[in-house]
Amino acid sequence: FFIQKLLALFLLILSFPLWLLLAILIPVDSNGPFLFKQLRAGKQKKPFTIYKVRTMVEGADDLKEKYRSLNEADGPTFKIYNDPRYTRIGKFISRTGLDELPQLINIIKGEMNFVGPRPLPVKEANKVPKKYEKRFLVLPGITSEWVIKGAHNLTFKRWMELDLEYVKTYSFIRDLQIMTKTVFRMCNWITKILLFNQ
């Protein structure tokens, strides 16, 4: 865990220019803070505050019920691909995964790892069926098997199965593979968005 914290600190310093750019662009694009904070369920469902670059309008959580009919996710989760709550620049940041950058702070604080089941909002985590409870036995991650295998294109059941499989078959080598594939996917997403405006 110490090595992960050290790597996270190094990446945090290395990415400072990007942080600075986003810190300027986000407030210019829409009213509200640069960072989005939300209570998530961590290891053993212990609540912690996750940090993300804000990609939606301020108070987006309060607008969930307004757009409940547009929810494209099954299970207890709430996801809309073309979410109307996105800001103009927020959609790009979210699609490229750059909004997860502040979670390096969560790693340094010992609340997350680079790889692990994605942390759910506390209310959603409490609705996860008991047969998937083992996903909460490890620290959540910035990326996961779910991310590299399709993320929100997968069913909730498949998402949970991938998390359980990760917990059961954990290995350092597998973590490196997931991290490498995540970087390639991010580069691919950024290229597609810039070239094809997808």
PDB file of C-alpha atoms in Angstrom:
ATOM      1  CA  PHE A   1       0.000   0.000   0.000  1.00  0.00           C
ATOM      2  CA  PHE A   2       2.947   2.331   0.674  1.00  0.00           C
ATOM      3  CA  ILE A   3       4.134   1.956  -2.927  1.00  0.00           C
ATOM      4  CA  GLN A   4       0.659   2.843  -4.210  1.00  0.00           C
ATOM      5  CA  LYS A   5       0.577   5.956  -2.018  1.00  0.00           C
ATOM      6  CA  LEU A   6       4.034   6.966  -3.226  1.00  0.00           C
ATOM      7  CA  LEU A   7       3.026   6.451  -6.870  1.00  0.00           C
ATOM      8  CA  ALA A   8      -0.184   8.413  -6.319  1.00  0.00           C
ATOM      9  CA  LEU A   9       1.802  11.302  -4.819  1.00  0.00           C
ATOM     10  CA  PHE A  10       4.201  11.241  -7.775  1.00  0.00           C
ATOM     11  CA  LEU A  11       1.325  11.283 -10.294  1.00  0.00           C
ATOM     12  CA  LEU A  12      -0.379  14.057  -8.327  1.00  0.00           C
ATOM     13  CA  ILE A  13       2.709  16.251  -8.650  1.00  0.00           C
ATOM     14  CA  LEU A  14       3.251  15.255 -12.290  1.00  0.00           C
ATOM     15  CA  SER A  15      -0.327  16.126 -13.233  1.00  0.00           C
ATOM     16  CA  PHE A  16      -0.291  19.522 -11.502  1.00  0.00           C
ATOM     17  CA  PRO A  17      -0.390  21.508 -14.797  1.00  0.00           C
ATOM     18  CA  LEU A  18      -3.516  19.576 -15.829  1.00  0.00           C
ATOM     19  CA  TRP A  19      -5.108  20.257 -12.444  1.00  0.00           C
ATOM     20  CA  LEU A  20      -4.354  23.944 -12.911  1.00  0.00           C
ATOM     21  CA  LEU A  21      -5.941  23.975 -16.371  1.00  0.00           C
ATOM     22  CA  LEU A  22      -9.085  22.188 -15.185  1.00  0.00           C
ATOM     23  CA  ALA A  23      -9.307  24.423 -12.107  1.00  0.00           C
ATOM     24  CA  ILE A  24      -9.508  27.398 -14.478  1.00  0.00           C
ATOM     25  CA  LEU A  25     -11.852  25.869 -17.066  1.00  0.00           C
ATOM     26  CA  ILE A  26     -14.454  24.316 -14.737  1.00  0.00           C
ATOM     27  CA  PRO A  27     -15.554  27.525 -12.927  1.00  0.00           C
ATOM     28  CA  VAL A  28     -15.514  29.455 -16.230  1.00  0.00           C
ATOM     29  CA  ASP A  29     -17.762  26.857 -17.873  1.00  0.00           C
ATOM     30  CA  SER A  30     -20.358  26.747 -15.067  1.00  0.00           C
ATOM     31  CA  ASN A  31     -21.079  28.025 -11.582  1.00  0.00           C
ATOM     32  CA  GLY A  32     -19.817  25.910  -8.742  1.00  0.00           C
ATOM     33  CA  PRO A  33     -16.615  24.482  -7.246  1.00  0.00           C
ATOM     34  CA  PHE A  34     -13.833  22.772  -9.181  1.00  0.00           C
ATOM     35  CA  LEU A  35     -14.075  19.574  -7.133  1.00  0.00           C
ATOM     36  CA  PHE A  36     -17.115  17.361  -6.593  1.00  0.00           C
ATOM     37  CA  LYS A  37     -17.303  15.540  -3.266  1.00  0.00           C
ATOM     38  CA  GLN A  38     -19.616  12.660  -2.474  1.00  0.00           C
ATOM     39  CA  LEU A  39     -19.994  10.095   0.291  1.00  0.00           C
ATOM     40  CA  ARG A  40     -19.128   6.620  -1.016  1.00  0.00           C
ATOM     41  CA  ALA A  41     -18.973   3.149   0.529  1.00  0.00           C
ATOM     42  CA  GLY A  42     -15.406   1.921   0.921  1.00  0.00           C
ATOM     43  CA  LYS A  43     -13.888  -1.239   2.373  1.00  0.00           C
ATOM     44  CA  GLN A  44     -16.334  -2.967   4.719  1.00  0.00           C
ATOM     45  CA  LYS A  45     -18.823  -0.301   3.544  1.00  0.00           C
ATOM     46  CA  LYS A  46     -17.048   2.317   5.623  1.00  0.00           C
ATOM     47  CA  PRO A  47     -18.167   5.715   4.276  1.00  0.00           C
ATOM     48  CA  PHE A  48     -15.528   8.053   2.886  1.00  0.00           C
ATOM     49  CA  THR A  49     -15.546  11.244   0.826  1.00  0.00           C
ATOM     50  CA  ILE A  50     -14.565  10.666  -2.783  1.00  0.00           C
ATOM     51  CA  TYR A  51     -13.061  13.476  -4.847  1.00  0.00           C
ATOM     52  CA  LYS A  52     -13.785  14.034  -8.529  1.00  0.00           C
ATOM     53  CA  VAL A  53     -13.454  16.869 -11.001  1.00  0.00           C
ATOM     54  CA  ARG A  54     -16.945  18.369 -11.209  1.00  0.00           C
ATOM     55  CA  THR A  55     -18.518  17.467 -14.554  1.00  0.00           C
ATOM     56  CA  MET A  56     -22.140  18.339 -13.815  1.00  0.00           C
ATOM     57  CA  VAL A  57     -24.094  21.401 -12.799  1.00  0.00           C
ATOM     58  CA  GLU A  58     -23.951  22.340  -9.144  1.00  0.00           C
ATOM     59  CA  GLY A  59     -26.529  20.394  -7.130  1.00  0.00           C
ATOM     60  CA  ALA A  60     -26.693  17.571  -9.699  1.00  0.00           C
ATOM     61  CA  ASP A  61     -27.490  14.999  -6.983  1.00  0.00           C
ATOM     62  CA  ASP A  62     -30.653  16.914  -6.115  1.00  0.00           C
ATOM     63  CA  LEU A  63     -31.801  16.599  -9.744  1.00  0.00           C
ATOM     64  CA  LYS A  64     -31.736  12.776  -9.829  1.00  0.00           C
ATOM     65  CA  GLU A  65     -35.455  12.399  -9.266  1.00  0.00           C
ATOM     66  CA  LYS A  66     -36.190  14.889 -12.044  1.00  0.00           C
ATOM     67  CA  TYR A  67     -34.347  12.663 -14.526  1.00  0.00           C
ATOM     68  CA  ARG A  68     -35.173   9.284 -12.950  1.00  0.00           C
ATOM     69  CA  SER A  69     -37.145   8.240 -16.061  1.00  0.00           C
ATOM     70  CA  LEU A  70     -33.953   8.601 -18.161  1.00  0.00           C
ATOM     71  CA  ASN A  71     -31.937   6.190 -15.994  1.00  0.00           C
ATOM     72  CA  GLU A  72     -30.256   3.609 -18.253  1.00  0.00           C
ATOM     73  CA  ALA A  73     -28.783   1.429 -15.506  1.00  0.00           C
ATOM     74  CA  ASP A  74     -30.426  -1.610 -14.004  1.00  0.00           C
ATOM     75  CA  GLY A  75     -30.079  -2.530 -10.349  1.00  0.00           C
ATOM     76  CA  PRO A  76     -29.760   0.185  -7.691  1.00  0.00           C
ATOM     77  CA  THR A  77     -27.393   2.401  -9.717  1.00  0.00           C
ATOM     78  CA  PHE A  78     -28.228   5.617 -11.574  1.00  0.00           C
ATOM     79  CA  LYS A  79     -26.474   6.280 -14.893  1.00  0.00           C
ATOM     80  CA  ILE A  80     -27.381   8.257 -18.024  1.00  0.00           C
ATOM     81  CA  TYR A  81     -24.879   8.223 -20.915  1.00  0.00           C
ATOM     82  CA  ASN A  82     -25.908  11.636 -22.250  1.00  0.00           C
ATOM     83  CA  ASP A  83     -26.798  12.994 -18.843  1.00  0.00           C
ATOM     84  CA  PRO A  84     -28.543  16.388 -19.143  1.00  0.00           C
ATOM     85  CA  ARG A  85     -26.800  17.450 -15.945  1.00  0.00           C
ATOM     86  CA  TYR A  86     -23.390  17.526 -17.653  1.00  0.00           C
ATOM     87  CA  THR A  87     -21.797  20.919 -18.183  1.00  0.00           C
ATOM     88  CA  ARG A  88     -20.420  21.716 -21.636  1.00  0.00           C
ATOM     89  CA  ILE A  89     -16.863  20.697 -20.787  1.00  0.00           C
ATOM     90  CA  GLY A  90     -17.996  18.159 -18.200  1.00  0.00           C
ATOM     91  CA  LYS A  91     -19.132  15.572 -20.736  1.00  0.00           C
ATOM     92  CA  PHE A  92     -15.661  15.489 -22.325  1.00  0.00           C
ATOM     93  CA  ILE A  93     -13.925  15.252 -18.938  1.00  0.00           C
ATOM     94  CA  SER A  94     -16.208  12.416 -17.838  1.00  0.00           C
ATOM     95  CA  ARG A  95     -15.887  10.434 -21.095  1.00  0.00           C
ATOM     96  CA  THR A  96     -12.083  10.586 -20.938  1.00  0.00           C
ATOM     97  CA  GLY A  97     -11.921   9.573 -17.283  1.00  0.00           C
ATOM     98  CA  LEU A  98     -10.051  12.742 -16.299  1.00  0.00           C
ATOM     99  CA  ASP A  99     -12.710  13.407 -13.661  1.00  0.00           C
ATOM    100  CA  GLU A 100     -11.257  10.530 -11.614  1.00  0.00           C
ATOM    101  CA  LEU A 101      -7.865  12.252 -11.275  1.00  0.00           C
ATOM    102  CA  PRO A 102      -8.548  13.697  -7.771  1.00  0.00           C
ATOM    103  CA  GLN A 103      -8.973  10.163  -6.452  1.00  0.00           C
ATOM    104  CA  LEU A 104      -5.186  10.092  -6.236  1.00  0.00           C
ATOM    105  CA  ILE A 105      -5.861  12.010  -3.001  1.00  0.00           C
ATOM    106  CA  ASN A 106      -8.101   9.159  -1.824  1.00  0.00           C
ATOM    107  CA  ILE A 107      -5.262   6.715  -2.478  1.00  0.00           C
ATOM    108  CA  ILE A 108      -2.811   8.830  -0.493  1.00  0.00           C
ATOM    109  CA  LYS A 109      -5.343   8.944   2.366  1.00  0.00           C
ATOM    110  CA  GLY A 110      -5.583   5.126   2.302  1.00  0.00           C
ATOM    111  CA  GLU A 111      -9.251   5.081   1.249  1.00  0.00           C
ATOM    112  CA  MET A 112      -8.768   3.674  -2.256  1.00  0.00           C
ATOM    113  CA  ASN A 113      -6.348   1.733  -4.467  1.00  0.00           C
ATOM    114  CA  PHE A 114      -5.536   2.171  -8.127  1.00  0.00           C
ATOM    115  CA  VAL A 115      -7.451  -1.053  -8.852  1.00  0.00           C
ATOM    116  CA  GLY A 116     -10.500  -2.426  -7.068  1.00  0.00           C
ATOM    117  CA  PRO A 117     -14.304  -2.462  -7.261  1.00  0.00           C
ATOM    118  CA  ARG A 118     -15.627   1.009  -8.080  1.00  0.00           C
ATOM    119  CA  PRO A 119     -17.021   2.686  -4.929  1.00  0.00           C
ATOM    120  CA  LEU A 120     -20.772   3.184  -4.959  1.00  0.00           C
ATOM    121  CA  PRO A 121     -22.637   6.082  -3.350  1.00  0.00           C
ATOM    122  CA  VAL A 122     -23.630   4.979   0.165  1.00  0.00           C
ATOM    123  CA  LYS A 123     -27.355   4.819  -0.631  1.00  0.00           C
ATOM    124  CA  GLU A 124     -26.732   2.626  -3.693  1.00  0.00           C
ATOM    125  CA  ALA A 125     -24.240   0.414  -1.822  1.00  0.00           C
ATOM    126  CA  ASN A 126     -26.846  -0.298   0.851  1.00  0.00           C
ATOM    127  CA  LYS A 127     -29.161  -1.652  -1.866  1.00  0.00           C
ATOM    128  CA  VAL A 128     -26.615  -4.129  -3.261  1.00  0.00           C
ATOM    129  CA  PRO A 129     -27.917  -7.717  -2.784  1.00  0.00           C
ATOM    130  CA  LYS A 130     -26.195  -9.658  -0.003  1.00  0.00           C
ATOM    131  CA  LYS A 131     -24.819 -12.232  -2.440  1.00  0.00           C
ATOM    132  CA  TYR A 132     -22.450  -9.522  -3.733  1.00  0.00           C
ATOM    133  CA  GLU A 133     -21.319  -8.314  -0.285  1.00  0.00           C
ATOM    134  CA  LYS A 134     -17.788  -9.718  -0.752  1.00  0.00           C
ATOM    135  CA  ARG A 135     -17.032  -6.891  -3.195  1.00  0.00           C
ATOM    136  CA  PHE A 136     -16.759  -4.694  -0.097  1.00  0.00           C
ATOM    137  CA  LEU A 137     -13.974  -6.815   1.446  1.00  0.00           C
ATOM    138  CA  VAL A 138     -11.263  -4.831  -0.365  1.00  0.00           C
ATOM    139  CA  LEU A 139     -10.477  -1.177  -0.913  1.00  0.00           C
ATOM    140  CA  PRO A 140     -12.312   0.309  -3.898  1.00  0.00           C
ATOM    141  CA  GLY A 141     -10.304   1.411  -6.923  1.00  0.00           C
ATOM    142  CA  ILE A 142     -10.028   4.162  -9.501  1.00  0.00           C
ATOM    143  CA  THR A 143     -10.265   1.492 -12.177  1.00  0.00           C
ATOM    144  CA  SER A 144     -11.490  -2.111 -12.269  1.00  0.00           C
ATOM    145  CA  GLU A 145     -12.361  -5.124 -14.422  1.00  0.00           C
ATOM    146  CA  TRP A 146     -15.773  -3.515 -14.909  1.00  0.00           C
ATOM    147  CA  VAL A 147     -14.192  -0.367 -16.383  1.00  0.00           C
ATOM    148  CA  ILE A 148     -12.026  -2.151 -18.946  1.00  0.00           C
ATOM    149  CA  LYS A 149     -14.733  -4.611 -19.969  1.00  0.00           C
ATOM    150  CA  GLY A 150     -17.468  -2.154 -20.857  1.00  0.00           C
ATOM    151  CA  ALA A 151     -18.487  -0.268 -17.715  1.00  0.00           C
ATOM    152  CA  HIS A 152     -22.045   1.043 -18.106  1.00  0.00           C
ATOM    153  CA  ASN A 153     -22.640  -1.117 -21.184  1.00  0.00           C
ATOM    154  CA  LEU A 154     -22.701  -4.104 -18.837  1.00  0.00           C
ATOM    155  CA  THR A 155     -25.617  -5.196 -16.698  1.00  0.00           C
ATOM    156  CA  PHE A 156     -25.515  -4.623 -12.948  1.00  0.00           C
ATOM    157  CA  LYS A 157     -25.350  -8.401 -12.437  1.00  0.00           C
ATOM    158  CA  ARG A 158     -22.281  -8.709 -14.685  1.00  0.00           C
ATOM    159  CA  TRP A 159     -20.663  -5.735 -12.910  1.00  0.00           C
ATOM    160  CA  MET A 160     -21.055  -7.397  -9.536  1.00  0.00           C
ATOM    161  CA  GLU A 161     -19.817 -10.757 -10.876  1.00  0.00           C
ATOM    162  CA  LEU A 162     -16.645  -9.104 -12.183  1.00  0.00           C
ATOM    163  CA  ASP A 163     -16.067  -7.483  -8.783  1.00  0.00           C
ATOM    164  CA  LEU A 164     -16.462 -10.818  -6.978  1.00  0.00           C
ATOM    165  CA  GLU A 165     -14.119 -12.480  -9.463  1.00  0.00           C
ATOM    166  CA  TYR A 166     -11.527  -9.762  -8.831  1.00  0.00           C
ATOM    167  CA  VAL A 167     -11.703 -10.209  -5.055  1.00  0.00           C
ATOM    168  CA  LYS A 168     -11.450 -13.986  -5.360  1.00  0.00           C
ATOM    169  CA  THR A 169      -8.541 -14.077  -7.836  1.00  0.00           C
ATOM    170  CA  TYR A 170      -6.588 -10.958  -6.813  1.00  0.00           C
ATOM    171  CA  SER A 171      -2.969 -10.735  -7.934  1.00  0.00           C
ATOM    172  CA  PHE A 172      -0.441  -7.927  -8.355  1.00  0.00           C
ATOM    173  CA  ILE A 173       0.157  -8.947 -11.975  1.00  0.00           C
ATOM    174  CA  ARG A 174      -3.577  -8.697 -12.713  1.00  0.00           C
ATOM    175  CA  ASP A 175      -3.653  -5.223 -11.197  1.00  0.00           C
ATOM    176  CA  LEU A 176      -0.833  -4.147 -13.530  1.00  0.00           C
ATOM    177  CA  GLN A 177      -2.743  -5.569 -16.501  1.00  0.00           C
ATOM    178  CA  ILE A 178      -5.918  -3.707 -15.544  1.00  0.00           C
ATOM    179  CA  MET A 179      -4.007  -0.437 -15.050  1.00  0.00           C
ATOM    180  CA  THR A 180      -2.272  -0.816 -18.425  1.00  0.00           C
ATOM    181  CA  LYS A 181      -5.526  -1.550 -20.239  1.00  0.00           C
ATOM    182  CA  THR A 182      -7.154   1.412 -18.511  1.00  0.00           C
ATOM    183  CA  VAL A 183      -4.455   3.788 -19.796  1.00  0.00           C
ATOM    184  CA  PHE A 184      -4.905   2.456 -23.339  1.00  0.00           C
ATOM    185  CA  ARG A 185      -8.680   2.824 -23.077  1.00  0.00           C
ATOM    186  CA  MET A 186      -8.344   6.406 -21.873  1.00  0.00           C
ATOM    187  CA  CYS A 187      -6.065   7.254 -24.805  1.00  0.00           C
ATOM    188  CA  ASN A 188      -8.536   5.580 -27.157  1.00  0.00           C
ATOM    189  CA  TRP A 189     -11.500   7.510 -25.684  1.00  0.00           C
ATOM    190  CA  ILE A 190      -9.656  10.830 -25.918  1.00  0.00           C
ATOM    191  CA  THR A 191      -8.673  10.143 -29.553  1.00  0.00           C
ATOM    192  CA  LYS A 192     -12.229   9.197 -30.542  1.00  0.00           C
ATOM    193  CA  ILE A 193     -13.718  12.249 -28.855  1.00  0.00           C
ATOM    194  CA  LEU A 194     -11.214  14.671 -30.383  1.00  0.00           C
ATOM    195  CA  LEU A 195     -11.302  13.175 -33.874  1.00  0.00           C
ATOM    196  CA  PHE A 196     -14.890  12.041 -34.189  1.00  0.00           C
ATOM    197  CA  ASN A 197     -16.657  14.149 -31.531  1.00  0.00           C
ATOM    198  CA  GLN A 198     -18.241  11.024 -29.977  1.00  0.00           C
TER     199      GLN A 198
END
